[in-house]
Amino acid sequence: MLEALKKRRAVRQFEARDVEREKIEQLLEAATYAPNDRMREPWHFYVLQGDSLKRYEKVALDYLQKRFPTKSNLVQSSMEAVTKTPLIIVVTSAIVDGDEGATIDNTFAVSSAIMSMWLMAEKLGLGMVWRTRGVGLVHESGLHEFIGASHTEQLVGTLCIGYPEEQITTEKKRTPFSEKTTWL
Ligand SMILES: Cc1cc2nc3c(=O)[nH]c(=O)nc-3n(C[C@H](O)[C@H](O)[C@H](O)COP(=O)(O)O)c2cc1C
């Protein structure tokens, strides 16, 4: 298990090759086994490929051009995260009206589901990165509107997925747990 956890990495460069439907369904199935409070199963998945992904490009471009009106190079390079990704899955979490605690717990559950998808992706020979910032558009309204999510859903992750262009071999060093742990 530790080996699998160490092997999981954020992959941002993909081959120009579609991800098979069967593999996408395996990712989604993996997500549904995540732990979740009171079995609310608070996740919803929006799969963007082909035409819908092309339409999302426009949403991302509009956002970047408004956010960085004088930085066309930055806009162009940031757009590659969309234009060079064959598959995007946007994951939302249910908002529980009048219950902030349950709403937060739902986000925890959805985060667990995304982690399951990330490990599953690795197992299927796919690469993935969980994006929130920039073209991840998790904290903006544009993507929420584009996918047609309801007002009782909040975006948690924009998952960019594909066959990895290269294997990441560099280690991303972690702080030892001893520095992050208080034994009481
Ligand atoms: C909640 C969350 C949001 C993230 N948002 C972004 C993002 O917007 N853009 C990005 O390139 N990577 C994003 N990442 C990926 C992290 O940068 C990456 O996981 C981190 O650098 C550790 O590298 P590793 O996943 O290869 O171990 C995000 C990860 C998490 C968990």
Coordinates of C-alpha atoms and ligand atoms in Angstrom, one line a residue:
M1 CA 0.0 0.0 0.0
L2 CA 2.8 2.4 0.9
E3 CA 4.4 1.7 -2.5
A4 CA 1.1 2.6 -4.2
L5 CA 0.7 5.8 -2.3
K6 CA 4.3 6.8 -3.1
K7 CA 3.8 6.1 -6.7
R8 CA 0.7 8.3 -7.1
R9 CA 1.8 11.6 -8.5
A10 CA 0.3 14.7 -10.0
V11 CA 0.5 14.2 -13.8
R12 CA 0.0 17.3 -16.0
Q13 CA 1.3 16.3 -19.4
F14 CA -0.7 13.8 -21.4
E15 CA -0.5 12.0 -24.8
A16 CA -3.0 13.1 -27.4
R17 CA -5.0 9.9 -27.0
D18 CA -8.6 9.4 -25.8
V19 CA -9.3 7.5 -22.5
E20 CA -11.5 4.4 -23.1
R21 CA -15.0 4.5 -21.8
E22 CA -14.4 1.3 -19.8
K23 CA -11.5 3.0 -17.9
I24 CA -13.5 6.1 -17.2
E25 CA -16.2 3.9 -15.7
Q26 CA -13.7 2.1 -13.5
L27 CA -12.5 5.5 -12.2
L28 CA -16.1 6.4 -11.4
E29 CA -16.8 3.1 -9.8
A30 CA -13.7 3.4 -7.6
A31 CA -14.9 6.8 -6.4
T32 CA -18.3 5.4 -5.2
Y33 CA -16.6 3.1 -2.6
A34 CA -15.2 6.1 -0.7
P35 CA -16.2 6.5 3.0
N36 CA -19.0 9.0 3.5
D37 CA -21.0 10.2 6.5
R38 CA -24.4 8.5 6.9
M39 CA -24.2 7.1 3.4
R40 CA -25.2 10.5 1.8
E41 CA -23.0 9.6 -1.1
P42 CA -22.6 13.3 -1.7
W43 CA -20.7 13.2 -5.0
H44 CA -21.6 13.9 -8.6
F45 CA -19.4 13.6 -11.6
Y46 CA -19.5 15.6 -14.8
V47 CA -17.5 14.0 -17.6
L48 CA -16.0 16.3 -20.3
Q49 CA -14.5 14.9 -23.5
G50 CA -14.6 15.8 -27.2
D51 CA -17.2 18.4 -27.9
S52 CA -18.0 19.3 -24.3
L53 CA -14.3 19.7 -23.5
K54 CA -14.0 22.0 -26.5
R55 CA -16.8 24.1 -25.2
Y56 CA -15.2 24.2 -21.8
E57 CA -12.1 25.7 -23.5
K58 CA -14.1 28.8 -24.2
V59 CA -15.2 29.1 -20.5
A60 CA -11.6 28.7 -19.3
L61 CA -10.3 31.2 -21.9
D62 CA -12.9 33.8 -20.9
Y63 CA -11.9 33.4 -17.3
L64 CA -8.2 33.7 -18.0
Q65 CA -8.6 36.7 -20.3
K66 CA -10.6 38.5 -17.7
R67 CA -8.3 37.5 -14.8
F68 CA -5.0 38.4 -16.7
P69 CA -6.0 41.0 -19.3
T70 CA -2.4 42.1 -19.9
K71 CA -0.7 38.7 -19.8
S72 CA -1.4 36.9 -23.0
N73 CA 1.6 34.5 -22.6
L74 CA 0.3 33.4 -19.3
V75 CA -3.2 32.9 -20.7
Q76 CA -1.8 30.9 -23.6
S77 CA 0.4 28.6 -21.4
S78 CA -2.4 28.1 -18.8
M79 CA -4.8 27.1 -21.5
E80 CA -2.6 24.1 -22.3
A81 CA -3.9 22.5 -19.2
V82 CA -7.3 22.3 -21.0
T83 CA -6.3 22.0 -24.6
K84 CA -3.8 19.2 -24.0
T85 CA -6.0 17.2 -21.6
P86 CA -8.2 14.4 -23.2
L87 CA -10.5 14.0 -20.3
I88 CA -11.8 16.2 -17.5
I89 CA -14.0 15.0 -14.7
V90 CA -15.5 17.7 -12.5
V91 CA -16.5 16.4 -9.1
T92 CA -19.1 18.2 -7.0
S93 CA -20.2 17.8 -3.4
A94 CA -23.8 18.2 -2.0
I95 CA -24.5 21.2 0.2
V96 CA -26.9 20.3 3.0
D97 CA -29.2 23.2 3.6
G98 CA -28.9 24.6 7.1
D99 CA -26.3 22.0 8.2
E100 CA -22.8 23.4 7.8
G101 CA -21.2 20.4 9.6
A102 CA -22.8 17.9 7.2
T103 CA -21.8 20.1 4.2
I104 CA -18.2 20.0 5.3
D105 CA -18.3 16.3 5.9
N106 CA -19.6 15.9 2.4
T107 CA -16.6 17.7 1.1
F108 CA -14.3 15.4 3.1
A109 CA -16.1 12.4 1.6
V110 CA -15.8 13.8 -1.9
S111 CA -12.1 14.4 -1.3
S112 CA -11.7 10.8 -0.3
A113 CA -13.5 9.7 -3.5
I114 CA -11.1 11.8 -5.6
M115 CA -8.2 10.2 -3.9
S116 CA -9.6 6.8 -4.8
M117 CA -9.9 7.9 -8.4
W118 CA -6.3 9.1 -8.3
L119 CA -5.0 5.8 -7.1
M120 CA -7.2 3.9 -9.5
A121 CA -6.0 6.1 -12.4
E122 CA -2.4 5.1 -11.5
K123 CA -3.4 1.5 -11.5
L124 CA -5.0 1.8 -14.9
G125 CA -1.9 3.4 -16.4
L126 CA -3.5 6.8 -16.5
G127 CA -2.2 10.1 -15.1
M128 CA -4.2 12.6 -13.2
V129 CA -4.0 16.0 -11.5
W130 CA -6.7 17.4 -9.2
R131 CA -7.0 21.1 -10.1
T132 CA -8.8 23.8 -8.2
R133 CA -6.9 27.0 -9.2
G134 CA -6.6 28.6 -12.6
V135 CA -8.4 26.6 -15.3
G136 CA -9.6 24.3 -12.5
L137 CA -12.2 27.0 -11.9
V138 CA -13.4 25.4 -8.7
H139 CA -13.6 28.7 -6.9
E140 CA -15.3 30.6 -9.8
S141 CA -18.8 30.5 -11.1
G142 CA -18.1 29.9 -14.8
L143 CA -17.5 26.1 -14.6
H144 CA -20.4 25.6 -12.2
E145 CA -22.7 27.2 -14.7
F146 CA -21.2 25.5 -17.6
I147 CA -21.7 21.9 -16.3
G148 CA -25.2 22.8 -15.1
A149 CA -24.6 22.0 -11.5
S150 CA -27.4 23.0 -9.1
H151 CA -27.3 25.5 -6.3
T152 CA -27.1 22.6 -3.8
E153 CA -23.8 21.4 -5.3
Q154 CA -20.3 22.9 -4.8
L155 CA -17.3 22.1 -7.0
V156 CA -14.5 20.2 -5.2
G157 CA -12.2 19.2 -8.0
T158 CA -11.5 19.5 -11.7
L159 CA -9.7 16.3 -12.5
C160 CA -7.5 16.4 -15.6
I161 CA -6.8 12.9 -16.8
G162 CA -5.1 11.1 -19.7
Y163 CA -2.3 8.8 -20.6
P164 CA 0.9 10.3 -19.1
E165 CA 3.3 11.7 -21.6
E166 CA 6.2 10.7 -19.4
Q167 CA 6.8 8.9 -16.2
I168 CA 7.5 11.2 -13.3
T169 CA 10.7 9.9 -11.6
T170 CA 11.7 12.9 -9.4
E171 CA 10.7 12.4 -5.8
K172 CA 8.5 15.0 -4.1
K173 CA 9.9 15.0 -0.7
R174 CA 7.5 14.9 2.3
T175 CA 8.1 16.2 5.8
P176 CA 8.5 13.2 8.1
F177 CA 5.4 12.3 10.0
S178 CA 7.3 12.8 13.2
E179 CA 7.4 16.5 12.6
K180 CA 3.6 16.6 12.1
T181 CA 2.6 14.4 14.9
T182 CA 1.8 15.0 18.5
W183 CA 1.6 11.8 20.6
L184 CA -0.7 12.5 23.5
Ligands
LIG1 C1 -7.1 20.2 -3.3 C2 -6.0 20.2 -4.3 C3 -5.9 21.2 -5.3 C4 -4.9 21.2 -6.2 N1 -4.9 22.2 -7.2 C5 -4.0 22.2 -8.2 C6 -4.1 23.1 -9.2 O1 -5.0 24.0 -9.2 N2 -3.1 23.1 -10.2 C7 -2.1 22.1 -10.1 O2 -1.3 22.1 -11.0 N3 -2.1 21.2 -9.2 C8 -3.0 21.2 -8.2 N4 -3.0 20.2 -7.2 C9 -1.9 19.2 -7.2 C10 -0.8 19.5 -6.3 O3 0.0 20.6 -6.7 C11 0.1 18.2 -6.1 O4 -0.7 17.2 -5.6 C12 1.2 18.5 -5.1 O5 2.2 19.4 -5.7 C13 2.0 17.3 -4.7 O6 2.5 16.6 -5.8 P1 2.2 15.1 -6.0 O7 0.7 15.0 -6.2 O8 2.9 14.7 -7.3 O9 2.6 14.2 -4.9 C14 -3.9 20.2 -6.2 C15 -4.0 19.2 -5.2 C16 -5.0 19.2 -4.3 C17 -5.1 18.1 -3.3

